[in-house]
Coordinates of C-alpha atoms and ligand atoms in Angstrom, one line a residue:
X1 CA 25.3 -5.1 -7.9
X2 CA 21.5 -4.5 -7.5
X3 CA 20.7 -4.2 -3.5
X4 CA 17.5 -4.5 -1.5
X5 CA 17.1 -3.0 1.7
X6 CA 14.5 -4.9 4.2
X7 CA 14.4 -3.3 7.2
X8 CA 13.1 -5.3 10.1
X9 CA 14.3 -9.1 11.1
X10 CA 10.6 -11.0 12.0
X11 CA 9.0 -13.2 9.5
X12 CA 7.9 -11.1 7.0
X13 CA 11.3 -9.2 6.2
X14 CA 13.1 -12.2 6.6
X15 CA 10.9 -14.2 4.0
X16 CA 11.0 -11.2 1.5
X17 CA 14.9 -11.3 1.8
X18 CA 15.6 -14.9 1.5
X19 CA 13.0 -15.3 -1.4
X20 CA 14.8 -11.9 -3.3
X21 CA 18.4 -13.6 -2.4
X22 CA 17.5 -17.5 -3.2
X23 CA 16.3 -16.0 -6.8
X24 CA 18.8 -13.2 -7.1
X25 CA 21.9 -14.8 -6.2
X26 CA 23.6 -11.5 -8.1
X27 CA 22.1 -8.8 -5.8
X28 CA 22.9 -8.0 -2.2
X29 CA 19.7 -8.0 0.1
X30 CA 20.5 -6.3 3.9
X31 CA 18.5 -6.9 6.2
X32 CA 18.6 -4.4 9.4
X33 CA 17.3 -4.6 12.6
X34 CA 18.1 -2.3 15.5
X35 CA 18.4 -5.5 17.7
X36 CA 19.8 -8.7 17.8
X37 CA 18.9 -11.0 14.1
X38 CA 16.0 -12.7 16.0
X39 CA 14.4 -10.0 18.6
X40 CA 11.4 -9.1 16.7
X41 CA 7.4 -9.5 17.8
X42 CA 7.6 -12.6 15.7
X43 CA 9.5 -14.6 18.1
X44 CA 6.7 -13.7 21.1
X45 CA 3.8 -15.4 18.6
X46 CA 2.5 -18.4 20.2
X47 CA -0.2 -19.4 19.0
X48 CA 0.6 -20.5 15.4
X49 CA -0.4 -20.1 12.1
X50 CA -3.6 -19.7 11.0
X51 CA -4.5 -22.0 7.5
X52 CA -6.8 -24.2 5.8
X53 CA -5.3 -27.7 6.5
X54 CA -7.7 -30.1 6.6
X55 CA -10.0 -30.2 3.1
X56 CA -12.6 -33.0 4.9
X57 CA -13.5 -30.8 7.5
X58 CA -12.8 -27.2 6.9
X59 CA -12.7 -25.1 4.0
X60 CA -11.7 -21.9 2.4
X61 CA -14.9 -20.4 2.1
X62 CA -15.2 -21.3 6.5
X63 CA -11.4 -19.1 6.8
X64 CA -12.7 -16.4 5.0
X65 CA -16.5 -15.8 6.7
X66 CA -14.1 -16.3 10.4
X67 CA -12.2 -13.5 8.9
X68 CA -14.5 -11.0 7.6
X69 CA -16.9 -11.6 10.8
X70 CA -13.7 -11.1 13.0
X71 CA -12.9 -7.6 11.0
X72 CA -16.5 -6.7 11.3
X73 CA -17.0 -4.7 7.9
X74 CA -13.7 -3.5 7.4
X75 CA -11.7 -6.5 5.4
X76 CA -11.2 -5.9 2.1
X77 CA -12.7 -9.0 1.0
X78 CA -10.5 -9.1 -1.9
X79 CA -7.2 -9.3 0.1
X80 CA -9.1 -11.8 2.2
X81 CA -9.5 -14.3 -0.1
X82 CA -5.6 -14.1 -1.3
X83 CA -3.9 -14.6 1.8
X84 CA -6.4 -17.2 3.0
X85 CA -6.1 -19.2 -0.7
X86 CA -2.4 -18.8 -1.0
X87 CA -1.8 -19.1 2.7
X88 CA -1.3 -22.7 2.6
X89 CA 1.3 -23.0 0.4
X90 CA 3.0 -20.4 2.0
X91 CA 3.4 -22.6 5.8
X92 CA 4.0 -25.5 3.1
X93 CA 7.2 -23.7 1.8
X94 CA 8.2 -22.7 5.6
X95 CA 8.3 -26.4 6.5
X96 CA 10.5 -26.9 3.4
X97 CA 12.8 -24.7 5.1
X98 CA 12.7 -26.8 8.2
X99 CA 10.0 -25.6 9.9
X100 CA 8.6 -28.1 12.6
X101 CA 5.0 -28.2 13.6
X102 CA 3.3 -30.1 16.1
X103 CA 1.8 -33.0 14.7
X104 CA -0.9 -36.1 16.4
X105 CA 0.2 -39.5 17.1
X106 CA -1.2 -40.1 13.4
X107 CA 1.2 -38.1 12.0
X108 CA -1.0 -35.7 10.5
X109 CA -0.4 -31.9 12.1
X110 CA -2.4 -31.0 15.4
X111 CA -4.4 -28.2 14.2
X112 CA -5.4 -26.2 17.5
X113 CA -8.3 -23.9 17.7
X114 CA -8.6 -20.0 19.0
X115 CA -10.8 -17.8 19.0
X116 CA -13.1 -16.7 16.5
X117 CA -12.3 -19.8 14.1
X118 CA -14.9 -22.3 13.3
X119 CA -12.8 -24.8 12.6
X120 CA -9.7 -26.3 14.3
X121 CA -6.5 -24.6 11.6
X122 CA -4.2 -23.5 13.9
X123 CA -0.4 -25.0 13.5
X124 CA 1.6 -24.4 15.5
X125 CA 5.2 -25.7 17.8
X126 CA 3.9 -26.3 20.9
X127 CA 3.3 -22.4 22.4
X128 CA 6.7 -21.1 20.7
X129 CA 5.6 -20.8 17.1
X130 CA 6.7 -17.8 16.4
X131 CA 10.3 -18.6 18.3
X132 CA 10.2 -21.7 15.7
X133 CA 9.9 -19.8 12.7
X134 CA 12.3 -17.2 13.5
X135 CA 14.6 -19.7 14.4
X136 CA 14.2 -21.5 11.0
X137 CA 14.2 -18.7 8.7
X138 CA 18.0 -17.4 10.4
X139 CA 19.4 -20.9 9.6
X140 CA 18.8 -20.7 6.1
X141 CA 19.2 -17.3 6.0
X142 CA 23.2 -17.8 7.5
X143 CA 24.2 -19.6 4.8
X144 CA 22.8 -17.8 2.3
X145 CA 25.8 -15.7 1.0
X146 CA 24.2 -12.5 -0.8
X147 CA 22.2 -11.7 2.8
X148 CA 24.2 -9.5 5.1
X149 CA 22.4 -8.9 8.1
X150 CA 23.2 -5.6 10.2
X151 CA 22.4 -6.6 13.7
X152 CA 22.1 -3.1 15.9
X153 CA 21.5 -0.8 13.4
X154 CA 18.7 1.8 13.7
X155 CA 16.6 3.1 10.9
X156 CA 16.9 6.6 11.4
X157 CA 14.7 8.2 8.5
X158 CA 13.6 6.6 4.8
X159 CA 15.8 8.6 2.5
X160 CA 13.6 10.9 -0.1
X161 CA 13.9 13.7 -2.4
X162 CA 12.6 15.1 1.4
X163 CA 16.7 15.0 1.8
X164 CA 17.3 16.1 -1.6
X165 CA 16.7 19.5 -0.6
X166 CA 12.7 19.4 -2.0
X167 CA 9.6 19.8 -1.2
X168 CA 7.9 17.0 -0.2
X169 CA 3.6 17.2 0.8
X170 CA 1.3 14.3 1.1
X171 CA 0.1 15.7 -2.6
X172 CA 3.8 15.8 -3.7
X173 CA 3.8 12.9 -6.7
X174 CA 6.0 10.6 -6.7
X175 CA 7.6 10.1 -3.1
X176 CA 10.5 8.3 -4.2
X177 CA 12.5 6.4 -1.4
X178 CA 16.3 6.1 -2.4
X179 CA 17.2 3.7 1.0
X180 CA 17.8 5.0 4.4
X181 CA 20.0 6.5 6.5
X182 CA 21.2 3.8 10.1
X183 CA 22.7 4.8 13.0
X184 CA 25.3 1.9 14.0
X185 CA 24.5 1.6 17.9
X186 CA 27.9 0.4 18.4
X187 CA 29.9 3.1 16.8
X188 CA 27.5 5.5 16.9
X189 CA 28.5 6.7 13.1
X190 CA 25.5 7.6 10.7
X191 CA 25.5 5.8 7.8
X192 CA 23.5 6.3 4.3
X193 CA 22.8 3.1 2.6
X194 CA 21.6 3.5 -0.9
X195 CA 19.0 1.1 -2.6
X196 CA 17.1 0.6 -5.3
X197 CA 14.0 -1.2 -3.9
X198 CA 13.0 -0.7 -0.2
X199 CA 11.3 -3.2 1.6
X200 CA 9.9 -2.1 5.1
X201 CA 9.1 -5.1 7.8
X202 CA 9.6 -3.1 10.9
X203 CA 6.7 -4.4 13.0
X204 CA 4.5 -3.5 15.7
X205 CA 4.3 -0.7 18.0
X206 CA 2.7 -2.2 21.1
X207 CA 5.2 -0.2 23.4
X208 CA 3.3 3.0 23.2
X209 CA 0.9 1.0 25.8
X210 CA 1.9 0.9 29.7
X211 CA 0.7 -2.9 29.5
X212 CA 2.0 -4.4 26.5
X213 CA 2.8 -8.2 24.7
X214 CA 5.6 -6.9 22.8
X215 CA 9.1 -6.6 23.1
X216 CA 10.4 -3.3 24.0
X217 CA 11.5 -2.9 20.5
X218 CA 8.1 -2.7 19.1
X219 CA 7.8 1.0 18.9
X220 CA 6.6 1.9 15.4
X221 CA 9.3 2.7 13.8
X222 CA 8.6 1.8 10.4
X223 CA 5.2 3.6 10.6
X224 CA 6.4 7.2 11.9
X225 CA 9.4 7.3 9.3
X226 CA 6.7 6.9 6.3
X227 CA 4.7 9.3 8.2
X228 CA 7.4 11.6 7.9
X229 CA 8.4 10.6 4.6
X230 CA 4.1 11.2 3.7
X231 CA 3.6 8.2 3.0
X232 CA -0.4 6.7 3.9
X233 CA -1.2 5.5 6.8
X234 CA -4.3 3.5 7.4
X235 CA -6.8 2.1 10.1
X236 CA -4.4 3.0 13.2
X237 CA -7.4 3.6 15.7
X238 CA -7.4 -0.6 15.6
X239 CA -5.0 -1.6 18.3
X240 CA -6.0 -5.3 19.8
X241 CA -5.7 -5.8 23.1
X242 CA -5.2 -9.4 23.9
X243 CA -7.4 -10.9 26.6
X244 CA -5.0 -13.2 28.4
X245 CA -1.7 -11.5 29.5
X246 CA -0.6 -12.8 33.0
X247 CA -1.5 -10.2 35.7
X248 CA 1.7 -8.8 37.0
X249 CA 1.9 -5.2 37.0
X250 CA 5.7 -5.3 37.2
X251 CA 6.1 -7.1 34.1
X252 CA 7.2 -5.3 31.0
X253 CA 6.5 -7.0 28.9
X254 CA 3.3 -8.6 29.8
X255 CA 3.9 -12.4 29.4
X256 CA 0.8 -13.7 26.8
X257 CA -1.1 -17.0 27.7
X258 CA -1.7 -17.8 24.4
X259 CA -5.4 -17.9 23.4
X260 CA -5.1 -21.7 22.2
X261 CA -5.8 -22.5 26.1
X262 CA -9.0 -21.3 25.7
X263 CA -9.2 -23.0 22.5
X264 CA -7.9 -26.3 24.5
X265 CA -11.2 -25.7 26.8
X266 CA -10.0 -22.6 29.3
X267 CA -12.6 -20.2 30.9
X268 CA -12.6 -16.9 31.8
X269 CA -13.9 -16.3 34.9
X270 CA -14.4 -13.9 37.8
X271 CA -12.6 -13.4 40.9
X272 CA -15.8 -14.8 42.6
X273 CA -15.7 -17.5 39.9
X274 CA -18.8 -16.8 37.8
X275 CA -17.8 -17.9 33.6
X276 CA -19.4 -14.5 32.6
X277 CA -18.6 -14.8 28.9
X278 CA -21.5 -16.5 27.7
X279 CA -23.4 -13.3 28.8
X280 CA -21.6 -11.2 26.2
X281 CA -21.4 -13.9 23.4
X282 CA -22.5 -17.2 22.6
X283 CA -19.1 -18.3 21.7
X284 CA -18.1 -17.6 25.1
X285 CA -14.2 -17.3 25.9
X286 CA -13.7 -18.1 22.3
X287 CA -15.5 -15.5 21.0
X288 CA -13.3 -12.7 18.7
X289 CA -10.6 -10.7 20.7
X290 CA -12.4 -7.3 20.7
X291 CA -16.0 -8.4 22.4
X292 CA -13.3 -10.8 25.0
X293 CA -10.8 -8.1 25.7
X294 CA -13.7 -5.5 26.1
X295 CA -15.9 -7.8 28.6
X296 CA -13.2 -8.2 30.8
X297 CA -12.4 -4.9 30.8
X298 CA -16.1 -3.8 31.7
X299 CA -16.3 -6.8 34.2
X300 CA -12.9 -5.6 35.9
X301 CA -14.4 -2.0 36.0
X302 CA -17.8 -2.8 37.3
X303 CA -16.5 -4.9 40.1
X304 CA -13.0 -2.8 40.5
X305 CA -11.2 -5.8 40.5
X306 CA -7.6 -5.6 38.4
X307 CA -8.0 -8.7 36.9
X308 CA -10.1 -12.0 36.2
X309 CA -9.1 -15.7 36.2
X310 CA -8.7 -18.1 33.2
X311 CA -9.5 -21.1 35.0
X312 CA -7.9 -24.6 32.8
X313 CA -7.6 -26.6 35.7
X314 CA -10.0 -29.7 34.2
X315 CA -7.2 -29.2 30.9
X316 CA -5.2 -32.6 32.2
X317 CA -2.3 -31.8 33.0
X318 CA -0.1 -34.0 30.3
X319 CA -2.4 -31.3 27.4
X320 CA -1.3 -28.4 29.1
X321 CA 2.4 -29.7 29.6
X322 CA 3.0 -31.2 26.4
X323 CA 1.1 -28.2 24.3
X324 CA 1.7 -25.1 26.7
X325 CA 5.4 -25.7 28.4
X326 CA 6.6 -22.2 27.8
X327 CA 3.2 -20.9 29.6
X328 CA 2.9 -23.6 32.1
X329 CA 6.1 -22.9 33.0
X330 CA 6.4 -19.4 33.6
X331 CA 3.1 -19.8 35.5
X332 CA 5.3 -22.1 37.6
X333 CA 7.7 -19.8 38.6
X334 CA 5.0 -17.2 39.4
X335 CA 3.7 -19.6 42.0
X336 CA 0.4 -20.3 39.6
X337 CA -0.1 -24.2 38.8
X338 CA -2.1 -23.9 35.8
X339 CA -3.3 -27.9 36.8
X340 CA -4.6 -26.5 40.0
X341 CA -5.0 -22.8 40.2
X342 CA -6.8 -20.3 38.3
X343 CA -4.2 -17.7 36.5
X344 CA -4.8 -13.9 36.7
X345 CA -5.2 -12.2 33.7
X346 CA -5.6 -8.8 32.1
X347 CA -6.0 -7.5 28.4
X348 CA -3.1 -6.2 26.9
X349 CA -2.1 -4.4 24.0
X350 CA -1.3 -7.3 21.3
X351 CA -1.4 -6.0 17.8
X352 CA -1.9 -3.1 15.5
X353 CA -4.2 -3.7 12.8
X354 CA -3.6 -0.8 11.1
X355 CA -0.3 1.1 10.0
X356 CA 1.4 1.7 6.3
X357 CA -1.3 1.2 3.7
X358 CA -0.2 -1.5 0.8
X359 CA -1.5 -2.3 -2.0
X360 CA -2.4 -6.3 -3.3
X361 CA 1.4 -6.5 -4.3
X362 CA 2.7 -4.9 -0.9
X363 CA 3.6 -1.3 -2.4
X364 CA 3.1 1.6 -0.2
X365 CA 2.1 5.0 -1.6
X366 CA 5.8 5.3 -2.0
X367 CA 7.6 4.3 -5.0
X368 CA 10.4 2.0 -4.6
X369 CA 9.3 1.0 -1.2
X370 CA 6.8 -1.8 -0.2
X371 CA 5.8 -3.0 2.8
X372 CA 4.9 -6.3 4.6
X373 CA 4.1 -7.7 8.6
X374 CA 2.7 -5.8 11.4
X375 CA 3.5 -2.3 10.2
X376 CA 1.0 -2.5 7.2
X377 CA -2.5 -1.9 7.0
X378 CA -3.6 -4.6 3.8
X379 CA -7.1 -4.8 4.2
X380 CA -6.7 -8.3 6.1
X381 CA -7.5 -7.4 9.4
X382 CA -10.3 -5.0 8.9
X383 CA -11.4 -3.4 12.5
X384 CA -10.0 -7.0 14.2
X385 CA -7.6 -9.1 13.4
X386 CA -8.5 -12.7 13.6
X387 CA -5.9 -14.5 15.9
X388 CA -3.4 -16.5 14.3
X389 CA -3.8 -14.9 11.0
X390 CA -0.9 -12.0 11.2
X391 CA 2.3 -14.7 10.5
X392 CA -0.1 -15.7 7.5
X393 CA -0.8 -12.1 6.4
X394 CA 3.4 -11.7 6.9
X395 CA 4.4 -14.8 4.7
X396 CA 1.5 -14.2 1.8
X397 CA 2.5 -10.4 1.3
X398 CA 6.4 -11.3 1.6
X399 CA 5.7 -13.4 -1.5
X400 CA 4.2 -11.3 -3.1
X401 CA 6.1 -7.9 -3.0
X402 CA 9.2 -10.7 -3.9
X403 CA 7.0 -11.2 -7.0
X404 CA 6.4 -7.6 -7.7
X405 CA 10.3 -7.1 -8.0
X406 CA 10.8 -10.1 -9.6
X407 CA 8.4 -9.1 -12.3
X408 CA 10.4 -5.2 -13.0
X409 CA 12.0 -5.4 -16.2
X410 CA 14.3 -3.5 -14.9
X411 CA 15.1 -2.4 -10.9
X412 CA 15.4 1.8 -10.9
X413 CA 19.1 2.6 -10.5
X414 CA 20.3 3.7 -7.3
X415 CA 20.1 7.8 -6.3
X416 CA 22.9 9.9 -7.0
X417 CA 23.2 13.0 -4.9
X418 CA 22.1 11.9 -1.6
X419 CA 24.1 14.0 1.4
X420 CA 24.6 12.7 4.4
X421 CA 23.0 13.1 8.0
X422 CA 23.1 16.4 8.9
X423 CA 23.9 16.7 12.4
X424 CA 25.3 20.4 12.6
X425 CA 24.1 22.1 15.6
X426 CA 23.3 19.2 18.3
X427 CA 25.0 18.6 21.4
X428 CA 25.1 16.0 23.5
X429 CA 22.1 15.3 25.6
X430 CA 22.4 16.3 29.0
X431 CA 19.4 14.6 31.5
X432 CA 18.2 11.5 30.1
X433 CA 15.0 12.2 32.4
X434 CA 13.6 14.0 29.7
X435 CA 13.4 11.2 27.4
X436 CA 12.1 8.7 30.2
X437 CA 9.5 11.0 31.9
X438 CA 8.0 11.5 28.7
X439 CA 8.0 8.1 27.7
X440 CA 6.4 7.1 30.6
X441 CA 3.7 10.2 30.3
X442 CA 3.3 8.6 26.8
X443 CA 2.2 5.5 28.2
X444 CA 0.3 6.6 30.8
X445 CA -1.7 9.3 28.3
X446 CA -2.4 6.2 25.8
X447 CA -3.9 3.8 29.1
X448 CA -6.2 6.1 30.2
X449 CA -7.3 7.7 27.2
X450 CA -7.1 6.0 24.3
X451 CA -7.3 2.3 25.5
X452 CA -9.9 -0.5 25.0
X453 CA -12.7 2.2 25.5
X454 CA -12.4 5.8 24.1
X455 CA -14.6 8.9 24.3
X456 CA -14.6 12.4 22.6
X457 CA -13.5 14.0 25.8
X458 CA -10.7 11.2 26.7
X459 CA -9.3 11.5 22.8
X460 CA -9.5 15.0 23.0
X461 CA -7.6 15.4 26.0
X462 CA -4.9 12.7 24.7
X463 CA -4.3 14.9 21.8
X464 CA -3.7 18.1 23.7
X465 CA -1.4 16.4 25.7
X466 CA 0.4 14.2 23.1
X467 CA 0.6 17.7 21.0
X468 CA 2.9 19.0 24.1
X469 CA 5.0 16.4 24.4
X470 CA 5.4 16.3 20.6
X471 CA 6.6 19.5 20.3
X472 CA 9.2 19.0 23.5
X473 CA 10.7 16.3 21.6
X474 CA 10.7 17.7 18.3
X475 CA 13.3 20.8 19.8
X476 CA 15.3 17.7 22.1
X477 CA 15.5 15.8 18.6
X478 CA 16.6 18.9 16.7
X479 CA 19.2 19.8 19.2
X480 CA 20.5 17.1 20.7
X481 CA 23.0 13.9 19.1
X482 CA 20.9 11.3 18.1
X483 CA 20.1 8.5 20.2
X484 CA 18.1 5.5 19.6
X485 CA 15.9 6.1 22.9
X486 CA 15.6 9.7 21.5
X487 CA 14.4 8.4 18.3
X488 CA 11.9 5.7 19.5
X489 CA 10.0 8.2 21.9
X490 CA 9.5 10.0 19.0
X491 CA 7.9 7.4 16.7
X492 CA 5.8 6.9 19.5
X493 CA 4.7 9.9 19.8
X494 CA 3.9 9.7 16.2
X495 CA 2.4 6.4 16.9
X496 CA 0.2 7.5 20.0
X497 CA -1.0 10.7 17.9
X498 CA -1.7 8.3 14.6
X499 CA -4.1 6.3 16.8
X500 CA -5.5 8.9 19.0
X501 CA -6.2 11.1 15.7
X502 CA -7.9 7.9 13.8
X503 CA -10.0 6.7 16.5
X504 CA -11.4 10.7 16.8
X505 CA -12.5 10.5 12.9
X506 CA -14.1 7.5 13.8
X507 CA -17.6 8.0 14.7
X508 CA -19.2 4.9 15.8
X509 CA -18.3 2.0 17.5
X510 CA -16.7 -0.5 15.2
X511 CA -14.4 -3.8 16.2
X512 CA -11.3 -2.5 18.0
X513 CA -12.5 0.9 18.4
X514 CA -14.9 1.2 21.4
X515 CA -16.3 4.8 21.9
X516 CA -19.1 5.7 24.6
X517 CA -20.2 8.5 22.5
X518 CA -20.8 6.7 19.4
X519 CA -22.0 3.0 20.5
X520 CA -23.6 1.9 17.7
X521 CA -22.5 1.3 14.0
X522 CA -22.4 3.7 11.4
X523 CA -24.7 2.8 8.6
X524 CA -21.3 3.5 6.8
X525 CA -17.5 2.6 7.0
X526 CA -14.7 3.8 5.3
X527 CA -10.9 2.9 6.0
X528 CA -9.4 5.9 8.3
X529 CA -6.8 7.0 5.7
X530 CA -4.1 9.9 7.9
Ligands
SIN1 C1 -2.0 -16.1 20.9 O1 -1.3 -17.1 20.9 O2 -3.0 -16.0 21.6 C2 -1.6 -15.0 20.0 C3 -1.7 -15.4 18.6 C4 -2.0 -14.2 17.8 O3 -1.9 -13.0 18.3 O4 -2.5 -14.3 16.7

């Protein structure tokens, strides 16, 4: 029985699978996430879904100029104009499945606006979107009897010839990937499962970030293993920082107030009240997340402050609790009425726009494995990702890697050959310190470095120090059992040098990436292929 492997449980893997399994019912699709079925950054989206919705007022043409002006010269204006054409009937098959969006009195769907957008195209479920979709797409998913999915399971490596006992080089042609081999967290057994077509949804990697949105499973773990593997890698120095995470330095993660309450009419503003936005941008708080997230930053360093206020207290208060009772609520128990006190925000890291370069269909530089979601690098997103637009991106390129298999006349057979783990030689690890000290150096290197502002001399020294702990892990890893908080502090590390090593061969100042010693443009621009 033909089997398809999709590893990672948010809305793109689990669109690809049930698209593969509703059309296939004669193959097996597993799906496999180190967590439970539903933990994924998906889940934390709240804004919505980004797509053209209303013909009198907005248009395609509108979607696409938001986009490209959001990615400032980096889209691919090609990929642009797929995802924001076919986007629509994308959300239209979601709601097939069950989906519910919010809709007006009318009946028609409340479209909400955030920033960068021109026109209000924003669906969403009040400010649990993403919770909604995830939600839907496991309901269907359970009774769909060729999907198995392997709850606590971790990805351990992408099987290639690599394990086949050959050499394997960037230059190496073709990379073939044969499946993977999972560590079952429960029983702690290694297990090699086989496939013939690959399909890589592991997410984010927000984690490698002291302040963070994401889930503490979002550590790049789909983007280090076709690193190793030699896969490409694309565009990594574009990490969004969100503008509006709560201020709490003890929260991990950093709870997101969505940016649909600026769209709803919320201002930034300082601690001594001033709405300073419309000195950096005429759109004000609704301009693009980069130019937000990096006035905020350079107000909270000129003044010294830790943090500004989004002030939605002339919102009325039946808006913010009918569209915004997840945030209103957990403003609540923080002792912050959003009706009559400003909230304290920060920037925090949101989203990585770069990661596993694709092609139009979703195929990475790696036969028999494609790619979809956060962990890609498609050419939407460019050097900023326009908000709301990633669950589109996710649902577009899950359709259409589904497509690309469909279309095989035949799917390659399944590897013969293929030995399993080799663990000979590792012992048990002794001082967990070493993992958490270096995790939290990690962090810490990735702040202060390599954050919303970079220079030469900050990258430089994030590299020497990420190339230490790097090789400290490497001899753990290689003589230790393997453990999942062994192996995640080691895709970060990847992860932190991917993005430290881009935004270094980056020389100008360009969307997400902020450098003091290139300020300006480059007259050219060129994806940041690693
Ligand atoms: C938000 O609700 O502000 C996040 C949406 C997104 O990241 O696209």
């Amino acid at each position: 029985m033909p089997h398809v492997l999709v590893v990672g449980s948010g809305i793109a893997g689990l669109t690809c699978a049930l698209k593969l399994a509703q059309a296939k019912p004669q193959w097996s699709i597993t799906v496999v996430t180190k967590a439970s079925a539903d933990e994924s950054n998906t889940k934390y989206a709240q804004g919505g879904v980004a797509a053209v919705w209303d013909y009198q007022k907005d248009s395609y043409d509108k979607h696409i100029a938001d986009t490209l002006d959001a990615g400032d010269g980096l889209c691919n204006p090609e990929v642009v104009e797929l995802v924001i054409k076919e986007g629509p009937e994308r959300v239209r098959e979601i709601i097939a499945w069950g989906a519910d969006f919010d809709r007006e009195d009318s009946g028609t769907y409340h479209l909400g606006r955030e920033g960068g957008h021109s026109e209000d195209r924003v669906l969403h479920h009040k400010d649990l979107t993403g919770w909604e979709l995830e939600k839907t797409l496991l309901e269907v998913i359970h009774n769909q009897p060729n999907i198995t999915v392997l709850t606590h399971h971790f990805v351990l490596d992408l099987i290639t010839q690599h394990h086949q006992g050959r050499i394997v080089t960037r230059h190496t042609s073709p990379i073939t990937c044969f499946g993977a081999y999972l560590l079952d967290l429960t029983s702690g057994q290694i297990e090699t499962v086989l496939a013939n077509v690959t399909v890589l949804a592991s997410g984010g990697a927000g984690q490698v970030y002291k302040s963070t949105t994401n889930p503490t499973i979002a550590t790049g773990d789909g983007i280090a293993m076709v690193y190793r593997a030699k896969g490409q890698i694309a565009n990594m120095e574009f990490v969004q920082f969100h503008p509006t995470s709560l201020y709490d330095p003890e929260a991990s993660p950093s709870f997101l107030i969505s940016e649909a309450v600026r769209g709803a009419g919320a201002e930034l503003k300082t601690q001594s009240g001033e709405a300073f936005m419309l000195r950096y941008d005429s759109r004000g708080s609704l301009a693009p997340r980069d130019i937000v997230a990096r006035a905020i930053d350079s107000e909270m360093k000129r003044r010294g402050e830790e943090f500004v206020y989004l002030d939605a207290r002339h919102i009325p208060a039946t808006e913010l609790t009918n569209h915004f009772p997840s945030i209103y609520q957990t403003c609540a128990t923080q002792g912050w009425d959003m009706t009559r006190d400003m909230i304290p925000v920060v920037p925090a890291a949101h989203y990585l726009c770069g990661g596993v370069e694709v092609d139009v269909m979703g195929r990475t530089t790696i036969d028999r494995l494609y790619a979809c979601g956060e962990c890609t690098c498609t050419g939407l997103h460019g050097a900023n990702r326009l908000a709301s637009n990633s669950l589109l991106e996710a649902m577009v390129y899950a359709h259409r890697i589904y497509e690309d298999i469909l279309a095989l006349d035949a799917l390659p057979e399944l590897a013969n050959g293929i030995p399993d783990w080799n663990a000979a030689g590792t012992t048990e690890p002794k001082e967990m310190v070493l993992i958490t000290q270096s995790l939290k150096e990690l962090k810490e290197i990735m702040t202060s470095y390599v954050g919303i502002v970079r220079s030469n001399e900050r990258l430089e020294r994030a590299l020497s120090r990420l190339r230490l702990l790097s090789a400290e892990t490497e001899k753990l890893y290689h003589s230790t059992t393997i453990s999942p908080q062994l192996c995640e502090l080691r895709n970060l590390i990847t992860i932190g040098y991917l993005v430290t090593k881009s935004a270094s061969l980056r020389h100008e100042s360009r969307g997400l990436h902020c450098t003091t010693d290139y300020p300006v443009h480059a007259t050219w621009a060129d994806d940041t292929i690693l």
